Amino acid sequence: MPEVSRDNLREFVHRVASETPVLDIHTHVYSARFGRLLLYGLDELLTYHYLIAEVFRVAPLPYERFWGMSKSEQADYIWQHLFIEHSPVSEACRGVLTVLQAFGIDPKQKNLTSIRKHLSAIAREAYIDQVFKLSHVRRVIMTNDPFDDNERPVWEQGPEPDERFQAALRIDPLLNDWDGAVKRLAGWGYRVNGTLGTSDVAEVRRFLIDWVERMSPRYMAVSLPPDFTIPEDGPRAALIAGCVLPVCREAGIPFAMMIGVRRSLNPQLRLAGDGVGAADVTSVSRLCVAHPDNRFLVTMLARENQHELCVTARKHPNLMVFGCWWFLNNPSLIEEMTRIRLELLGTSVIPQHSDARVLDQLIYKWSHSRRIIADVLADKYLDLARAGWMPTEQEIRRDAADLFGGNFERFCG
Ligand code: FIX
Ligand code: ZN
């Protein structure tokens, strides 16, 4: 490739963005040692909760009938109604096609049996290797919940040996259901009584420290509802200030807050039944000011919060904005958010995470996002070129490396 010029700049930025290995800072995928918790393959792809919500719109049926089907039957149902009987233009549908294509499968053959056969012939370890290769992802950070009975025994057996997978200590049950958490903690031998007095605080810290030691997490994390505020009556704010932030500080890890999810708007849809609401960004600012020695990774679910969150990050170097979460992970919104972020924060952001639940989704989530991020970046470089600042090849590679992992590593310290 000749030196970068205005004529080939967009093409070059796209090439660099597609080749730069990604560190994906928030996923729900697991390494092989978690056994059945690691989801991959056609049936898992087609029964992704995003697609379940979509199929009930075009082909409603009694919820219990859908949940009573086997996974393959659910996948067939979704394929029939969302791909065959309608054009699969939604982002989640399109994602399935991108994955199939990456595996060398012609999705237009429409024959689910042969597609299923093709993918299920790949052994699990080979499947993992192939997905990492096809997606150019070098490492993923999992979501690891010590309150999860399927997951906890795996950690009790020892640390994560596969360095492509790192842990994030997820503590939703502790912060969002304190009464329930007290019972679980007491059952595991932590001397808590629910009053959040000195001894509760000490014991919750001990619990968190035990899990930090066990998981070596890159950060601690929680998802929060739209009405989350600081200050706040109730145990959550006290737990954050008294237990979570001191342990994060001591361990030298950030605290990630994913704010704006309204859980279980429609419980019948199970995982697909959650919604969104605008949240209070000032509370994020208050935490950053009150705890200058802590670092906060923050993503918000409502589109309405994105501009204010960027402005807030300008005020607080200990705040790192990340990802286009869930209902924002659509091309139009990724583009809008990436533009706002680059314009307000330069390259000091983590523009995307995949939130993949099924391993294969790393392929589509990253290929779709890389293209948009590259386009926005190219526009910004062309603006700079017009102002006499033609970026060099090396500068473009540096920026891509920062955006796709370097910023996270540096922020974590
Ligand atoms: O809380 C979260 O981490 C959310 O991302 C998930 O719970 C959600 O179901 C999801 O998969 C969104 O992409
Ligand atoms: Zn998630």
Short mmCIF file of C-alpha atoms and ligand atoms in Angstrom, two decimals:
data_model
loop_
_atom_site.label_atom_id
_atom_site.label_comp_id
_atom_site.label_asym_id
_atom_site.label_seq_id
_atom_site.Cartn_x
_atom_site.Cartn_y
_atom_site.Cartn_z
CA MET A 1 0.00 0.00 0.00
CA PRO A 2 1.39 3.45 -0.91
CA GLU A 3 1.73 6.13 1.74
CA VAL A 4 -1.61 7.26 3.19
CA SER A 5 -3.15 10.06 1.17
CA ARG A 6 -6.54 11.70 1.07
CA ASP A 7 -7.45 9.35 -1.80
CA ASN A 8 -6.76 6.07 -0.02
CA LEU A 9 -7.31 7.17 3.58
CA ARG A 10 -10.77 5.67 4.09
CA GLU A 11 -9.69 2.35 2.62
CA PHE A 12 -6.56 2.33 4.80
CA VAL A 13 -8.49 3.12 8.00
CA HIS A 14 -10.91 0.29 7.22
CA ARG A 15 -8.02 -2.09 6.70
CA VAL A 16 -6.35 -1.12 9.96
CA ALA A 17 -9.66 -1.33 11.86
CA SER A 18 -10.40 -4.78 10.50
CA GLU A 19 -6.91 -6.10 11.28
CA THR A 20 -6.37 -4.65 14.75
CA PRO A 21 -6.89 -7.38 17.35
CA VAL A 22 -9.63 -6.52 19.81
CA LEU A 23 -9.80 -6.81 23.56
CA ASP A 24 -13.54 -7.17 24.14
CA ILE A 25 -14.19 -5.73 27.58
CA HIS A 26 -17.71 -7.01 28.21
CA THR A 27 -19.17 -10.31 27.03
CA HIS A 28 -21.24 -13.15 28.42
CA VAL A 29 -19.19 -15.89 26.78
CA TYR A 30 -17.27 -18.47 28.78
CA SER A 31 -14.12 -20.48 28.26
CA ALA A 32 -14.28 -24.21 27.55
CA ARG A 33 -13.79 -25.23 31.15
CA PHE A 34 -17.22 -23.81 32.04
CA GLY A 35 -18.73 -26.66 30.01
CA ARG A 36 -22.35 -26.06 29.08
CA LEU A 37 -22.18 -22.40 30.07
CA LEU A 38 -20.18 -21.80 26.90
CA LEU A 39 -22.81 -21.26 24.19
CA TYR A 40 -21.93 -21.64 20.52
CA GLY A 41 -23.37 -22.97 17.26
CA LEU A 42 -26.45 -22.46 15.14
CA ASP A 43 -29.22 -23.19 17.63
CA GLU A 44 -27.71 -20.86 20.22
CA LEU A 45 -27.29 -18.15 17.58
CA LEU A 46 -30.90 -18.40 16.48
CA THR A 47 -32.31 -18.49 19.99
CA TYR A 48 -30.42 -15.36 21.12
CA HIS A 49 -32.81 -13.39 23.34
CA TYR A 50 -32.74 -10.45 20.93
CA LEU A 51 -34.32 -12.75 18.31
CA ILE A 52 -36.80 -14.24 20.74
CA ALA A 53 -38.19 -10.75 21.40
CA GLU A 54 -38.42 -10.20 17.64
CA VAL A 55 -40.15 -13.47 16.79
CA PHE A 56 -42.98 -12.84 19.23
CA ARG A 57 -43.78 -9.68 17.27
CA VAL A 58 -44.30 -11.44 13.96
CA ALA A 59 -45.50 -14.86 15.09
CA PRO A 60 -46.91 -14.68 18.62
CA LEU A 61 -47.79 -17.93 20.34
CA PRO A 62 -48.53 -18.78 23.97
CA TYR A 63 -45.30 -18.23 25.90
CA GLU A 64 -45.40 -21.63 27.52
CA ARG A 65 -45.59 -23.28 24.09
CA PHE A 66 -42.43 -21.54 22.97
CA TRP A 67 -40.57 -22.32 26.20
CA GLY A 68 -41.77 -25.91 26.00
CA MET A 69 -40.01 -26.44 22.65
CA SER A 70 -36.53 -27.93 22.41
CA LYS A 71 -33.74 -25.51 21.51
CA SER A 72 -33.65 -26.78 17.92
CA GLU A 73 -37.42 -26.39 17.60
CA GLN A 74 -37.16 -22.81 18.86
CA ALA A 75 -34.36 -22.18 16.37
CA ASP A 76 -36.48 -23.63 13.51
CA TYR A 77 -39.40 -21.46 14.56
CA ILE A 78 -37.27 -18.32 14.59
CA TRP A 79 -35.61 -19.15 11.26
CA GLN A 80 -38.99 -19.78 9.64
CA HIS A 81 -40.65 -16.60 10.88
CA LEU A 82 -37.81 -14.10 11.00
CA PHE A 83 -35.72 -15.25 8.02
CA ILE A 84 -37.98 -17.09 5.59
CA GLU A 85 -41.32 -15.35 6.00
CA HIS A 86 -39.86 -11.85 6.47
CA SER A 87 -36.62 -10.24 5.37
CA PRO A 88 -34.05 -10.48 8.17
CA VAL A 89 -33.18 -6.78 8.21
CA SER A 90 -32.94 -6.28 11.98
CA GLU A 91 -29.41 -6.03 13.34
CA ALA A 92 -29.74 -9.26 15.33
CA CYS A 93 -31.03 -11.18 12.28
CA ARG A 94 -28.38 -9.76 10.01
CA GLY A 95 -25.79 -10.82 12.58
CA VAL A 96 -26.68 -14.49 12.12
CA LEU A 97 -26.10 -14.18 8.38
CA THR A 98 -22.72 -12.48 8.88
CA VAL A 99 -21.65 -15.37 11.09
CA LEU A 100 -22.76 -18.03 8.61
CA GLN A 101 -20.98 -16.25 5.80
CA ALA A 102 -17.77 -16.02 7.85
CA PHE A 103 -17.93 -19.80 8.32
CA GLY A 104 -18.13 -20.21 4.55
CA ILE A 105 -21.82 -21.12 4.55
CA ASP A 106 -24.22 -19.72 1.95
CA PRO A 107 -27.09 -18.52 4.18
CA LYS A 108 -29.41 -18.21 1.17
CA GLN A 109 -29.52 -21.99 0.80
CA LYS A 110 -32.02 -21.60 3.68
CA ASN A 111 -31.66 -25.22 4.65
CA LEU A 112 -31.23 -25.21 8.38
CA THR A 113 -30.48 -28.93 8.60
CA SER A 114 -27.42 -28.71 6.41
CA ILE A 115 -26.22 -25.50 8.09
CA ARG A 116 -26.65 -27.16 11.48
CA LYS A 117 -24.71 -30.21 10.29
CA HIS A 118 -21.88 -28.07 8.93
CA LEU A 119 -21.38 -26.18 12.21
CA SER A 120 -21.93 -29.05 14.60
CA ALA A 121 -19.19 -31.02 12.83
CA ILE A 122 -16.59 -28.62 14.28
CA ALA A 123 -15.17 -29.80 17.62
CA ARG A 124 -15.50 -27.41 20.54
CA GLU A 125 -11.81 -26.39 20.90
CA ALA A 126 -11.51 -25.91 17.15
CA TYR A 127 -14.71 -23.86 17.18
CA ILE A 128 -13.30 -21.52 19.83
CA ASP A 129 -10.03 -21.12 17.91
CA GLN A 130 -11.89 -20.43 14.69
CA VAL A 131 -14.16 -17.79 16.20
CA PHE A 132 -11.20 -15.93 17.73
CA LYS A 133 -9.44 -16.08 14.36
CA LEU A 134 -12.43 -15.00 12.26
CA SER A 135 -13.34 -12.14 14.61
CA HIS A 136 -9.76 -10.89 15.19
CA VAL A 137 -10.52 -10.81 18.88
CA ARG A 138 -7.48 -11.50 21.02
CA ARG A 139 -9.16 -11.62 24.41
CA VAL A 140 -12.62 -11.40 25.92
CA ILE A 141 -13.68 -10.42 29.40
CA MET A 142 -16.41 -12.67 30.72
CA THR A 143 -19.22 -11.83 33.15
CA ASN A 144 -18.64 -13.89 36.29
CA ASP A 145 -21.21 -14.02 39.03
CA PRO A 146 -20.24 -15.76 42.28
CA PHE A 147 -23.96 -15.98 43.15
CA ASP A 148 -24.53 -18.18 40.08
CA ASP A 149 -24.79 -21.79 41.20
CA ASN A 150 -23.66 -23.10 37.81
CA GLU A 151 -20.59 -20.94 37.72
CA ARG A 152 -19.38 -20.85 41.31
CA PRO A 153 -18.19 -24.48 41.49
CA VAL A 154 -15.97 -23.95 38.45
CA TRP A 155 -14.14 -21.09 40.16
CA GLU A 156 -13.88 -23.09 43.36
CA GLN A 157 -11.85 -25.63 41.39
CA GLY A 158 -9.18 -23.09 40.41
CA PRO A 159 -8.30 -20.06 38.28
CA GLU A 160 -8.98 -19.55 34.57
CA PRO A 161 -6.20 -21.21 32.58
CA ASP A 162 -7.11 -19.95 29.07
CA GLU A 163 -5.57 -16.50 28.73
CA ARG A 164 -7.97 -15.52 25.95
CA PHE A 165 -10.63 -15.33 28.66
CA GLN A 166 -10.42 -13.04 31.67
CA ALA A 167 -12.88 -12.51 34.48
CA ALA A 168 -15.09 -9.62 35.53
CA LEU A 169 -16.55 -9.94 39.02
CA ARG A 170 -20.25 -9.23 38.55
CA ILE A 171 -22.13 -8.32 41.70
CA ASP A 172 -25.73 -7.53 40.69
CA PRO A 173 -27.26 -9.81 43.35
CA LEU A 174 -25.25 -8.09 46.07
CA LEU A 175 -26.15 -4.54 45.07
CA ASN A 176 -29.64 -4.98 43.65
CA ASP A 177 -31.04 -7.57 46.07
CA TRP A 178 -29.40 -7.02 49.43
CA ASP A 179 -31.95 -9.08 51.39
CA GLY A 180 -31.43 -12.06 49.12
CA ALA A 181 -27.67 -11.58 49.20
CA VAL A 182 -27.61 -11.57 53.02
CA LYS A 183 -29.12 -15.06 53.07
CA ARG A 184 -26.65 -16.37 50.49
CA LEU A 185 -23.64 -14.77 52.21
CA ALA A 186 -24.70 -16.12 55.60
CA GLY A 187 -25.07 -19.57 54.04
CA TRP A 188 -21.46 -19.38 52.82
CA GLY A 189 -20.20 -18.50 56.30
CA TYR A 190 -19.98 -14.69 56.10
CA ARG A 191 -21.25 -13.21 59.36
CA VAL A 192 -23.83 -10.74 58.02
CA ASN A 193 -27.18 -9.81 59.57
CA GLY A 194 -28.45 -7.29 57.02
CA THR A 195 -28.10 -4.16 59.18
CA LEU A 196 -25.08 -2.96 57.23
CA GLY A 197 -23.27 -2.17 60.47
CA THR A 198 -19.50 -2.41 60.89
CA SER A 199 -19.47 -6.17 60.93
CA ASP A 200 -21.64 -6.48 57.78
CA VAL A 201 -19.34 -4.06 55.97
CA ALA A 202 -16.26 -6.00 57.02
CA GLU A 203 -17.80 -9.30 55.99
CA VAL A 204 -19.00 -8.07 52.59
CA ARG A 205 -15.51 -6.76 51.97
CA ARG A 206 -14.12 -10.14 52.94
CA PHE A 207 -16.49 -11.80 50.48
CA LEU A 208 -15.41 -9.46 47.68
CA ILE A 209 -11.72 -9.89 48.49
CA ASP A 210 -12.11 -13.69 48.46
CA TRP A 211 -13.63 -13.50 44.97
CA VAL A 212 -11.06 -11.03 43.69
CA GLU A 213 -8.40 -13.46 44.80
CA ARG A 214 -10.19 -16.38 43.20
CA MET A 215 -11.05 -14.78 39.85
CA SER A 216 -8.34 -12.13 39.35
CA PRO A 217 -11.00 -9.97 37.68
CA ARG A 218 -10.11 -7.07 35.41
CA TYR A 219 -12.91 -5.06 37.05
CA MET A 220 -15.94 -5.36 39.31
CA ALA A 221 -19.29 -4.71 37.63
CA VAL A 222 -22.97 -4.13 38.17
CA SER A 223 -25.99 -3.31 36.03
CA LEU A 224 -28.29 -0.68 37.48
CA PRO A 225 -31.86 0.50 36.91
CA PRO A 226 -32.77 3.92 35.50
CA ASP A 227 -33.73 5.17 38.95
CA PHE A 228 -30.25 4.57 40.37
CA THR A 229 -29.06 7.70 42.15
CA ILE A 230 -26.26 8.80 44.44
CA PRO A 231 -27.04 9.62 47.20
CA GLU A 232 -29.74 7.04 47.61
CA ASP A 233 -31.74 5.67 50.54
CA GLY A 234 -31.30 1.97 50.95
CA PRO A 235 -28.39 -0.40 51.03
CA ARG A 236 -26.98 -0.06 47.50
CA ALA A 237 -25.21 3.28 47.84
CA ALA A 238 -23.85 2.27 51.25
CA LEU A 239 -22.53 -1.00 49.84
CA ILE A 240 -20.88 0.79 46.94
CA ALA A 241 -19.17 3.39 49.13
CA GLY A 242 -18.41 1.13 52.08
CA CYS A 243 -17.48 -2.16 50.42
CA VAL A 244 -17.18 -2.14 46.61
CA LEU A 245 -15.08 0.97 46.10
CA PRO A 246 -12.60 0.29 48.93
CA VAL A 247 -12.03 -3.26 47.65
CA CYS A 248 -11.65 -2.03 44.04
CA ARG A 249 -9.15 0.57 45.24
CA GLU A 250 -7.19 -1.96 47.22
CA ALA A 251 -7.19 -4.44 44.31
CA GLY A 252 -6.34 -1.69 41.80
CA ILE A 253 -9.31 -2.47 39.54
CA PRO A 254 -12.06 -0.24 38.11
CA PHE A 255 -15.73 -0.45 39.01
CA ALA A 256 -17.97 -0.81 35.95
CA MET A 257 -21.52 0.54 36.09
CA MET A 258 -23.97 -0.37 33.35
CA ILE A 259 -26.87 1.96 33.96
CA GLY A 260 -30.40 2.17 32.59
CA VAL A 261 -31.82 -1.36 32.39
CA ARG A 262 -35.42 -1.93 33.44
CA ARG A 263 -35.46 -5.62 34.26
CA SER A 264 -38.42 -7.86 33.49
CA LEU A 265 -40.78 -5.44 31.74
CA ASN A 266 -42.34 -8.59 30.35
CA PRO A 267 -41.38 -11.51 32.62
CA GLN A 268 -42.95 -14.02 30.19
CA LEU A 269 -40.17 -13.25 27.74
CA ARG A 270 -37.56 -14.18 30.36
CA LEU A 271 -34.12 -12.82 29.33
CA ALA A 272 -35.75 -11.07 26.36
CA GLY A 273 -38.14 -9.16 28.60
CA ASP A 274 -35.86 -6.36 29.83
CA GLY A 275 -36.25 -2.72 28.77
CA VAL A 276 -34.58 0.64 29.01
CA GLY A 277 -34.99 4.00 30.75
CA ALA A 278 -33.05 7.23 30.93
CA ALA A 279 -31.00 7.53 34.12
CA ASP A 280 -29.38 10.23 36.23
CA VAL A 281 -25.90 11.04 34.90
CA THR A 282 -25.14 13.49 37.72
CA SER A 283 -24.92 10.51 40.05
CA VAL A 284 -22.01 9.18 38.01
CA SER A 285 -20.32 12.55 38.40
CA ARG A 286 -20.90 12.55 42.17
CA LEU A 287 -19.24 9.16 42.48
CA CYS A 288 -16.24 10.32 40.43
CA VAL A 289 -15.81 13.38 42.65
CA ALA A 290 -16.36 11.59 45.95
CA HIS A 291 -13.95 8.78 45.07
CA PRO A 292 -11.05 10.30 43.12
CA ASP A 293 -8.86 7.26 43.79
CA ASN A 294 -11.34 4.92 42.14
CA ARG A 295 -11.72 4.41 38.40
CA PHE A 296 -15.19 4.04 36.86
CA LEU A 297 -16.05 2.31 33.61
CA VAL A 298 -19.52 3.45 32.58
CA THR A 299 -21.95 2.55 29.85
CA MET A 300 -25.55 3.76 29.75
CA LEU A 301 -28.44 2.12 27.97
CA ALA A 302 -30.58 5.09 26.99
CA ARG A 303 -29.74 7.06 23.89
CA GLU A 304 -30.83 10.23 25.75
CA ASN A 305 -27.98 9.79 28.24
CA GLN A 306 -25.11 9.59 25.77
CA HIS A 307 -24.28 13.25 25.26
CA GLU A 308 -24.41 14.10 28.96
CA LEU A 309 -22.27 11.09 29.77
CA CYS A 310 -19.57 12.32 27.36
CA VAL A 311 -19.66 15.80 28.87
CA THR A 312 -19.38 14.22 32.32
CA ALA A 313 -16.33 12.21 31.20
CA ARG A 314 -14.66 15.47 30.14
CA LYS A 315 -14.84 16.53 33.79
CA HIS A 316 -13.52 13.35 35.33
CA PRO A 317 -10.33 11.62 34.20
CA ASN A 318 -11.32 8.69 36.44
CA LEU A 319 -14.37 8.03 34.23
CA MET A 320 -14.05 5.90 31.10
CA VAL A 321 -17.04 5.67 28.79
CA PHE A 322 -17.45 2.32 27.06
CA GLY A 323 -19.52 0.42 24.53
CA CYS A 324 -22.84 0.78 22.74
CA TRP A 325 -24.84 -1.43 25.04
CA TRP A 326 -27.62 -3.80 23.94
CA PHE A 327 -30.46 -1.72 22.37
CA LEU A 328 -27.82 0.80 21.29
CA ASN A 329 -25.84 -1.83 19.44
CA ASN A 330 -27.42 -0.92 16.11
CA PRO A 331 -25.59 0.68 13.20
CA SER A 332 -27.39 4.04 13.32
CA LEU A 333 -26.82 4.47 17.05
CA ILE A 334 -23.26 3.14 17.05
CA GLU A 335 -22.44 5.70 14.40
CA GLU A 336 -24.10 8.55 16.27
CA MET A 337 -22.50 7.62 19.59
CA THR A 338 -19.04 7.12 18.09
CA ARG A 339 -19.22 10.55 16.47
CA ILE A 340 -20.35 12.28 19.66
CA ARG A 341 -17.64 10.51 21.64
CA LEU A 342 -14.77 11.26 19.27
CA GLU A 343 -15.87 14.86 18.95
CA LEU A 344 -16.09 15.40 22.71
CA LEU A 345 -13.45 13.03 24.03
CA GLY A 346 -11.03 12.45 21.16
CA THR A 347 -9.75 8.90 21.17
CA SER A 348 -9.95 8.58 24.99
CA VAL A 349 -12.92 6.20 24.92
CA ILE A 350 -13.64 2.49 24.56
CA PRO A 351 -16.03 2.72 21.61
CA GLN A 352 -17.43 -0.77 21.76
CA HIS A 353 -17.83 -4.06 23.56
CA SER A 354 -19.70 -6.99 22.05
CA ASP A 355 -21.93 -8.25 24.87
CA ALA A 356 -21.77 -11.55 22.97
CA ARG A 357 -23.66 -14.36 24.72
CA VAL A 358 -22.97 -16.89 22.02
CA LEU A 359 -19.31 -17.26 21.08
CA ASP A 360 -20.01 -16.96 17.34
CA GLN A 361 -21.50 -13.48 17.90
CA LEU A 362 -17.99 -12.12 18.39
CA ILE A 363 -17.71 -12.41 14.61
CA TYR A 364 -20.68 -10.28 13.65
CA LYS A 365 -20.70 -7.84 16.51
CA TRP A 366 -17.10 -6.90 15.81
CA SER A 367 -17.21 -6.92 12.03
CA HIS A 368 -20.29 -4.70 12.00
CA SER A 369 -18.89 -2.29 14.60
CA ARG A 370 -15.40 -2.09 13.18
CA ARG A 371 -16.81 -0.91 9.88
CA ILE A 372 -18.78 1.90 11.51
CA ILE A 373 -15.96 2.97 13.81
CA ALA A 374 -13.58 3.01 10.80
CA ASP A 375 -15.97 5.19 8.81
CA VAL A 376 -16.35 7.72 11.60
CA LEU A 377 -12.59 7.75 12.20
CA ALA A 378 -11.92 8.24 8.49
CA ASP A 379 -14.29 11.22 8.46
CA LYS A 380 -12.42 12.72 11.40
CA TYR A 381 -9.01 12.17 9.74
CA LEU A 382 -10.30 13.78 6.53
CA ASP A 383 -11.43 16.79 8.58
CA LEU A 384 -7.92 16.93 10.06
CA ALA A 385 -6.37 16.66 6.58
CA ARG A 386 -8.41 19.66 5.52
CA ALA A 387 -6.90 21.53 8.46
CA GLY A 388 -3.38 20.54 7.32
CA TRP A 389 -2.94 17.52 9.65
CA MET A 390 -2.68 14.48 7.42
CA PRO A 391 -2.39 11.49 9.76
CA THR A 392 0.44 9.05 9.15
CA GLU A 393 0.03 5.31 8.83
CA GLN A 394 1.66 4.91 12.24
CA GLU A 395 -0.71 7.38 13.89
CA ILE A 396 -3.74 5.59 12.46
CA ARG A 397 -2.47 2.23 13.72
CA ARG A 398 -1.77 3.75 17.15
CA ASP A 399 -5.30 5.17 17.40
CA ALA A 400 -6.91 1.88 16.35
CA ALA A 401 -4.81 -0.03 18.89
CA ASP A 402 -5.92 2.44 21.61
CA LEU A 403 -9.60 2.22 20.71
CA PHE A 404 -9.68 -1.57 20.42
CA GLY A 405 -7.90 -2.39 23.68
CA GLY A 406 -5.07 -0.02 24.59
CA ASN A 407 -7.31 2.51 26.32
CA PHE A 408 -8.77 -0.19 28.51
CA GLU A 409 -5.34 -1.54 29.49
CA ARG A 410 -4.07 1.93 30.29
CA PHE A 411 -7.18 2.90 32.24
CA CYS A 412 -6.86 -0.26 34.31
CA GLY A 413 -3.25 0.69 35.05
O1 FIX B 1 -26.60 -6.95 32.15
C1 FIX B 1 -25.95 -7.18 31.14
O2 FIX B 1 -24.74 -7.38 31.15
C2 FIX B 1 -26.73 -7.22 29.84
O3 FIX B 1 -25.82 -6.97 28.81
C3 FIX B 1 -27.38 -8.55 29.66
O4 FIX B 1 -27.99 -8.92 30.82
C4 FIX B 1 -28.36 -8.57 28.49
O5 FIX B 1 -29.23 -9.65 28.62
C5 FIX B 1 -27.64 -8.68 27.19
O6 FIX B 1 -27.24 -9.74 26.81
C6 FIX B 1 -27.44 -7.52 26.41
O7 FIX B 1 -26.78 -7.52 25.38
ZN ZN B 2 -23.98 -7.68 29.23
#
